Structure formats: C-alpha cells, structure tokens
C-alpha cells in the first residue's frame, strides 16, 4: 500500500510556505506522494461547502513543489479534461513531467459543475466521449514526433509539439458511474475515487474497473486504485478515515484488503481545516501532527 498526503490547496492555510512545509515533511517521512486537486470556480450561492470556495491551481502548485522536493511523487486528483485544449495540456503537463524528473501522477476527470463548462466555453454533453478522444491524443502528442488529428471534439494541425516528456506520466481516470469505471479499465493506468466515494463499497467499483480491463485484453492486476482519503481526525470514531489515528490506520488496512493500492490523506476536505473561520496556523499544526501520526512507518 502506497501512502500519500495532500498539500494545502484550499482555504486560508493554502499558502506557498505551508505547501512547501507539508511537501518537504511528507518527503522526509517517507510518504510516496503529495497531491492537489482542481476547482476552477465557485458559483455564487452554491452549496458545495468551504472546501471549494478558494482553491489554488494544481498544475502551478505542483510545478512549484517540483523544484522544492526530490523524491516524492506529485499527484493531481483530478484535472478536468474539457477545460483546456489537449495541446495546452500536453505542453504544460509534459513540461511538469520533465522538470520533476518523471514524478507526475496525472489524474483526469470529466467535470461535473455546469458553470465551469460555461466558463471554459465547452458544452457539458458527451464529455465521456470527449475524454476518450483527449486521452488518446495526449498519448500521441507525448510519443509521436509529428501529429495530425481531426476528431469529433478537437482538431490538431499536422505539427510537432516538443519537447515531449522523457517518460509518460501514469494516466489515472476518475468517475463513479459504471460507464466511467469501465472507461478507466479500458484506457487508463488506474482509477481515482472521488471525495464522496462510499469507501465501504469501493471493492465493487474496483471490480468493475478490473473486469473492463480484462475484457479489453489488459492486465487488470497492473492497474492502480487510488483513494482520495477524506481524512478527519476526531476524538470520536466515525465513518471510514474519521476518528483517532489508530482507527484511521486500521481503515487504511481495510482499504488495502478491498483492493486499493494507494491512499492519500486529504485534510482539505475537513471543514475544521478549511472553513472561513479556521485559523491557518492551527490548520497547519494539525496537518503536521497528522503527517507524523499517519506516516507509512508510524504506528
């Protein structure tokens, strides 16, 4: 089981200095990876909650951390495919893969907030088919010297896009619907759960992904299954990954038994950490305590 930790990207504690402290400390403690997520905007009056009210860009955040770390992997969970062109995505993320010496883990999603599609100038419909076209084109842009593409959703003129990444970043797909899970099994290197996933039943989703991979003639056992751990340290034990440190570590072991290959603890989804009234100094203190207590070799 690989263990990761999300850096501060949401709310008042998401400062460059705090990002640096968490990422470097995670690397020192032996964590496999650090993670960020994307939220393009927050519609006025929406009920999404404090986590999404103010979110730093994940590509910029991880580019910053790439120069401040040496070993720890850099994960995005997730970047929504429809919001930028495949050419720009290939250029930016290929560069990040190179400047980080091949440490990028790229989670990709479809998006679900209508206002973000409006702001990005793309329709929300058929986003699953758009994702499949974009993923195929991303891989071509990263591996072929010259590419020409005219698809249902995007056209790329016969051109070079260089420099290409020295190694391909793993492409991990999100999604919860059966069709999205099957898509991950058919075309991706793994699957990432959402922040709202029912972790008690995650083995069922993993099974759908694996079955689709086998039907496509792929090695299902080679896929990665990454859980965004909505981790909440509390005096009283609650649902999965909520409660004492001992209980949270047991929950991680239970997820491994269900087929999960990686968990990253994400405190950005804890209202006590990111709500407007939260003291950023106290949020950082709690995060550093959690880093120590939940480290791969702790306990």
Short mmCIF file of C-alpha atoms in Angstrom, two decimals:
data_model
loop_
_atom_site.label_atom_id
_atom_site.label_comp_id
_atom_site.label_asym_id
_atom_site.label_seq_id
_atom_site.Cartn_x
_atom_site.Cartn_y
_atom_site.Cartn_z
CA UNK A 1 0.00 0.00 0.00
CA UNK A 2 1.34 3.39 -1.00
CA UNK A 3 0.55 6.30 1.32
CA UNK A 4 0.33 9.92 0.17
CA UNK A 5 -0.69 13.26 1.65
CA UNK A 6 -2.47 16.24 0.11
CA UNK A 7 -0.78 19.62 0.33
CA UNK A 8 -2.76 22.71 1.40
CA UNK A 9 -4.65 23.96 -1.65
CA UNK A 10 -8.00 25.04 -0.19
CA UNK A 11 -8.82 27.89 2.17
CA UNK A 12 -6.67 30.25 4.21
CA UNK A 13 -3.99 27.69 5.08
CA UNK A 14 -3.15 27.14 1.38
CA UNK A 15 -0.11 29.42 1.30
CA UNK A 16 3.14 28.78 -0.59
CA UNK A 17 5.06 28.41 2.67
CA UNK A 18 2.59 25.85 4.02
CA UNK A 19 2.63 23.93 0.74
CA UNK A 20 6.40 23.77 0.94
CA UNK A 21 6.41 22.68 4.60
CA UNK A 22 3.90 19.89 4.08
CA UNK A 23 5.51 18.59 0.88
CA UNK A 24 9.04 18.57 2.28
CA UNK A 25 7.94 17.00 5.55
CA UNK A 26 5.98 14.33 3.68
CA UNK A 27 9.09 13.52 1.66
CA UNK A 28 11.22 13.34 4.82
CA UNK A 29 8.72 10.98 6.47
CA UNK A 30 8.71 8.54 3.57
CA UNK A 31 5.35 9.31 2.01
CA UNK A 32 5.09 8.11 -1.57
CA UNK A 33 3.28 11.15 -2.95
CA UNK A 34 1.77 14.59 -2.41
CA UNK A 35 -1.47 15.64 -4.09
CA UNK A 36 -3.52 18.62 -5.27
CA UNK A 37 -6.97 18.97 -6.86
CA UNK A 38 -8.76 21.34 -9.23
CA UNK A 39 -11.72 23.65 -8.69
CA UNK A 40 -11.98 26.30 -11.39
CA UNK A 41 -14.69 28.46 -9.80
CA UNK A 42 -17.35 28.62 -7.10
CA UNK A 43 -20.80 29.76 -8.30
CA UNK A 44 -22.37 32.48 -6.18
CA UNK A 45 -24.81 30.96 -3.72
CA UNK A 46 -23.77 27.35 -4.38
CA UNK A 47 -23.93 24.82 -1.55
CA UNK A 48 -20.67 22.99 -2.32
CA UNK A 49 -19.18 23.96 1.03
CA UNK A 50 -15.95 25.59 2.21
CA UNK A 51 -13.52 23.18 0.53
CA UNK A 52 -14.29 24.56 -2.92
CA UNK A 53 -14.60 28.26 -2.07
CA UNK A 54 -10.93 29.13 -2.71
CA UNK A 55 -8.67 26.57 -4.41
CA UNK A 56 -5.15 27.01 -5.77
CA UNK A 57 -4.41 25.74 -9.30
CA UNK A 58 -2.97 22.20 -9.11
CA UNK A 59 -0.57 22.42 -12.06
CA UNK A 60 1.03 25.61 -10.78
CA UNK A 61 1.12 24.24 -7.23
CA UNK A 62 2.86 21.01 -8.20
CA UNK A 63 5.25 22.85 -10.53
CA UNK A 64 6.27 24.97 -7.56
CA UNK A 65 6.73 21.89 -5.37
CA UNK A 66 8.67 20.04 -8.07
CA UNK A 67 11.56 22.43 -7.50
CA UNK A 68 11.39 22.08 -3.71
CA UNK A 69 11.36 18.27 -3.49
CA UNK A 70 13.48 15.47 -4.90
CA UNK A 71 11.81 12.09 -4.48
CA UNK A 72 8.13 12.36 -3.58
CA UNK A 73 5.67 11.88 -6.45
CA UNK A 74 3.38 14.73 -7.49
CA UNK A 75 -0.27 13.83 -7.98
CA UNK A 76 -3.27 15.67 -9.41
CA UNK A 77 -6.69 14.28 -8.47
CA UNK A 78 -8.19 15.36 -10.73
CA UNK A 79 -7.65 17.74 -13.66
CA UNK A 80 -10.81 18.07 -15.74
CA UNK A 81 -10.16 17.26 -19.39
CA UNK A 82 -12.73 19.52 -21.07
CA UNK A 83 -11.46 22.77 -19.57
CA UNK A 84 -8.32 23.24 -21.69
CA UNK A 85 -7.20 22.07 -25.11
CA UNK A 86 -5.27 18.79 -25.40
CA UNK A 87 -2.35 20.69 -26.94
CA UNK A 88 -2.01 23.06 -23.98
CA UNK A 89 -2.47 20.21 -21.51
CA UNK A 90 0.17 18.13 -23.28
CA UNK A 91 2.63 21.04 -23.30
CA UNK A 92 2.17 22.05 -19.64
CA UNK A 93 1.99 18.58 -18.13
CA UNK A 94 4.75 17.20 -20.34
CA UNK A 95 6.96 20.03 -19.12
CA UNK A 96 6.00 19.32 -15.49
CA UNK A 97 6.86 15.66 -16.01
CA UNK A 98 10.30 16.65 -17.30
CA UNK A 99 11.16 19.30 -14.70
CA UNK A 100 10.11 16.91 -11.91
CA UNK A 101 12.29 14.10 -13.32
CA UNK A 102 9.28 11.92 -14.10
CA UNK A 103 7.38 12.23 -10.82
CA UNK A 104 3.92 13.25 -12.10
CA UNK A 105 0.84 11.10 -11.41
CA UNK A 106 -1.89 12.58 -13.60
CA UNK A 107 -5.48 12.08 -12.52
CA UNK A 108 -8.01 13.17 -15.13
CA UNK A 109 -11.74 13.77 -14.78
CA UNK A 110 -14.74 14.82 -16.82
CA UNK A 111 -16.02 17.71 -14.71
CA UNK A 112 -19.49 17.94 -13.16
CA UNK A 113 -20.21 21.61 -12.43
CA UNK A 114 -22.19 23.27 -15.27
CA UNK A 115 -20.83 26.75 -14.53
CA UNK A 116 -17.26 25.53 -15.09
CA UNK A 117 -18.19 24.28 -18.57
CA UNK A 118 -19.78 27.64 -19.34
CA UNK A 119 -16.66 29.48 -18.18
CA UNK A 120 -14.47 27.14 -20.25
CA UNK A 121 -16.54 27.62 -23.41
CA UNK A 122 -17.34 23.93 -23.92
CA UNK A 123 -20.64 22.02 -23.76
CA UNK A 124 -21.21 19.64 -20.88
CA UNK A 125 -22.80 16.94 -23.03
CA UNK A 126 -20.88 13.92 -24.34
CA UNK A 127 -17.99 14.64 -22.01
CA UNK A 128 -17.21 10.95 -21.68
CA UNK A 129 -16.60 10.61 -25.42
CA UNK A 130 -14.61 13.85 -25.34
CA UNK A 131 -12.42 12.41 -22.58
CA UNK A 132 -11.62 9.28 -24.57
CA UNK A 133 -10.60 11.35 -27.59
CA UNK A 134 -8.46 13.66 -25.45
CA UNK A 135 -6.69 10.82 -23.62
CA UNK A 136 -5.78 9.11 -26.88
CA UNK A 137 -4.50 12.39 -28.32
CA UNK A 138 -2.48 13.22 -25.19
CA UNK A 139 -0.60 9.96 -25.52
CA UNK A 140 0.04 10.58 -29.22
CA UNK A 141 1.33 14.11 -28.56
CA UNK A 142 3.71 12.71 -25.94
CA UNK A 143 5.04 9.85 -28.06
CA UNK A 144 4.91 10.80 -31.76
CA UNK A 145 7.26 13.23 -33.47
CA UNK A 146 4.50 14.82 -35.57
CA UNK A 147 0.78 14.51 -35.02
CA UNK A 148 -2.28 15.31 -37.09
CA UNK A 149 -5.75 14.81 -35.62
CA UNK A 150 -9.30 15.63 -36.68
CA UNK A 151 -11.77 14.18 -34.23
CA UNK A 152 -15.33 14.70 -33.07
CA UNK A 153 -14.32 17.30 -30.47
CA UNK A 154 -10.89 18.60 -31.38
CA UNK A 155 -8.61 19.27 -34.34
CA UNK A 156 -4.82 19.43 -34.23
CA UNK A 157 -2.91 20.51 -37.37
CA UNK A 158 -0.02 18.41 -38.66
CA UNK A 159 2.64 19.69 -36.31
CA UNK A 160 5.37 18.97 -33.79
CA UNK A 161 4.73 19.50 -30.08
CA UNK A 162 8.06 19.39 -28.31
CA UNK A 163 9.82 18.74 -26.09
CA UNK A 164 7.99 15.55 -25.28
CA UNK A 165 8.24 14.04 -21.78
CA UNK A 166 11.15 11.65 -21.33
CA UNK A 167 8.74 9.19 -19.65
CA UNK A 168 4.97 9.11 -19.81
CA UNK A 169 3.12 10.06 -16.62
CA UNK A 170 0.62 7.46 -15.45
CA UNK A 171 -2.89 8.48 -16.53
CA UNK A 172 -5.49 7.78 -13.85
CA UNK A 173 -9.18 8.39 -14.50
CA UNK A 174 -11.86 9.40 -12.03
CA UNK A 175 -15.60 8.84 -12.21
CA UNK A 176 -18.22 6.85 -10.31
CA UNK A 177 -20.79 5.73 -12.88
CA UNK A 178 -20.35 2.20 -14.25
CA UNK A 179 -19.54 3.58 -17.72
CA UNK A 180 -16.80 5.79 -16.22
CA UNK A 181 -15.38 2.89 -14.22
CA UNK A 182 -15.32 0.73 -17.32
CA UNK A 183 -13.58 3.53 -19.23
CA UNK A 184 -10.81 3.60 -16.64
CA UNK A 185 -10.33 -0.13 -17.03
CA UNK A 186 -10.19 0.09 -20.83
CA UNK A 187 -7.88 3.07 -21.40
CA UNK A 188 -6.22 4.27 -18.18
CA UNK A 189 -3.38 3.18 -15.92
CA UNK A 190 -5.69 3.22 -12.91
CA UNK A 191 -8.68 4.79 -11.20
CA UNK A 192 -9.07 7.51 -8.53
CA UNK A 193 -12.06 7.66 -6.20
CA UNK A 194 -13.93 10.90 -5.59
CA UNK A 195 -14.20 12.77 -2.31
CA UNK A 196 -17.78 11.49 -1.99
CA UNK A 197 -16.98 7.82 -2.58
CA UNK A 198 -18.57 5.18 -0.37
CA UNK A 199 -15.40 3.52 0.87
CA UNK A 200 -17.36 0.68 2.44
CA UNK A 201 -18.33 -0.47 -1.07
CA UNK A 202 -15.22 0.52 -3.00
CA UNK A 203 -14.37 -3.10 -3.78
CA UNK A 204 -17.43 -3.17 -6.05
CA UNK A 205 -16.14 -0.26 -8.11
CA UNK A 206 -12.67 -1.78 -8.29
CA UNK A 207 -14.25 -4.99 -9.59
CA UNK A 208 -15.98 -3.12 -12.44
CA UNK A 209 -12.70 -1.45 -13.45
CA UNK A 210 -10.81 -4.73 -13.41
CA UNK A 211 -13.46 -6.61 -15.36
CA UNK A 212 -13.43 -3.94 -18.08
CA UNK A 213 -9.64 -4.16 -18.24
CA UNK A 214 -9.75 -7.94 -18.66
CA UNK A 215 -12.41 -7.66 -21.38
CA UNK A 216 -10.12 -5.21 -23.21
CA UNK A 217 -7.24 -7.70 -23.03
CA UNK A 218 -5.33 -5.69 -20.44
CA UNK A 219 -3.56 -6.76 -17.25
CA UNK A 220 -6.07 -5.85 -14.55
CA UNK A 221 -3.57 -6.60 -11.80
CA UNK A 222 -1.24 -3.88 -13.12
CA UNK A 223 -3.80 -1.10 -12.55
CA UNK A 224 -3.54 1.39 -9.69
CA UNK A 225 -6.52 2.09 -7.44
CA UNK A 226 -6.10 5.37 -5.61
CA UNK A 227 -8.37 6.58 -2.81
CA UNK A 228 -8.65 10.26 -2.01
CA UNK A 229 -8.75 9.85 1.74
CA UNK A 230 -11.15 12.45 3.13
CA UNK A 231 -9.37 12.20 6.48
CA UNK A 232 -10.85 13.80 9.60
CA UNK A 233 -9.03 13.43 12.90
CA UNK A 234 -11.62 13.40 15.67
CA UNK A 235 -11.94 12.36 19.31
CA UNK A 236 -14.91 10.16 18.39
CA UNK A 237 -14.64 7.49 15.71
CA UNK A 238 -16.91 7.94 12.70
CA UNK A 239 -17.06 6.60 9.16
CA UNK A 240 -14.05 5.48 7.12
CA UNK A 241 -10.93 7.59 7.78
CA UNK A 242 -12.65 9.57 10.54
CA UNK A 243 -11.64 9.25 14.18
CA UNK A 244 -8.46 8.55 16.08
CA UNK A 245 -5.14 7.97 14.35
CA UNK A 246 -5.26 4.30 15.32
CA UNK A 247 -8.71 3.95 13.79
CA UNK A 248 -7.67 5.76 10.60
CA UNK A 249 -4.67 3.44 10.19
CA UNK A 250 -6.99 0.42 10.58
CA UNK A 251 -9.25 1.90 7.90
CA UNK A 252 -6.29 2.14 5.54
CA UNK A 253 -5.53 -1.53 6.14
CA UNK A 254 -9.17 -2.36 5.40
CA UNK A 255 -8.99 -0.46 2.11
CA UNK A 256 -5.91 -2.42 1.13
CA UNK A 257 -7.81 -5.64 1.76
CA UNK A 258 -10.52 -4.38 -0.62
CA UNK A 259 -8.04 -3.92 -3.47
CA UNK A 260 -6.95 -0.31 -3.02
CA UNK A 261 -3.28 0.17 -3.94
CA UNK A 262 -2.86 3.72 -2.65
CA UNK A 263 -4.46 6.13 -0.19
CA UNK A 264 -3.60 9.78 0.17
CA UNK A 265 -4.83 11.61 3.24
CA UNK A 266 -6.54 14.87 2.28
CA UNK A 267 -7.30 17.37 5.04
CA UNK A 268 -8.56 19.92 2.51
CA UNK A 269 -11.98 18.26 2.79
CA UNK A 270 -12.18 18.72 6.57
CA UNK A 271 -14.35 21.80 7.30
CA UNK A 272 -12.46 22.37 10.53
CA UNK A 273 -9.31 22.90 8.45
CA UNK A 274 -10.66 24.99 5.56
CA UNK A 275 -13.75 26.87 6.75
CA UNK A 276 -13.53 30.66 6.71
CA UNK A 277 -13.15 30.97 10.47
CA UNK A 278 -10.34 28.39 10.67
CA UNK A 279 -7.00 29.67 11.97
CA UNK A 280 -4.42 28.82 9.27
CA UNK A 281 -1.74 28.34 11.95
CA UNK A 282 -3.89 25.79 13.77
CA UNK A 283 -4.74 24.05 10.47
CA UNK A 284 -1.03 23.71 9.72
CA UNK A 285 -0.30 22.42 13.22
CA UNK A 286 -2.98 19.77 12.88
CA UNK A 287 -1.71 18.77 9.44
CA UNK A 288 1.86 18.40 10.66
CA UNK A 289 0.64 16.28 13.57
CA UNK A 290 -1.32 14.08 11.16
CA UNK A 291 1.70 13.78 8.87
CA UNK A 292 3.72 12.33 11.73
CA UNK A 293 0.98 10.05 13.05
CA UNK A 294 -0.12 8.63 9.68
CA UNK A 295 3.32 8.29 8.07
CA UNK A 296 3.99 4.96 6.32
CA UNK A 297 6.24 3.71 9.13
CA UNK A 298 4.23 5.19 12.01
CA UNK A 299 2.36 3.04 14.50
#
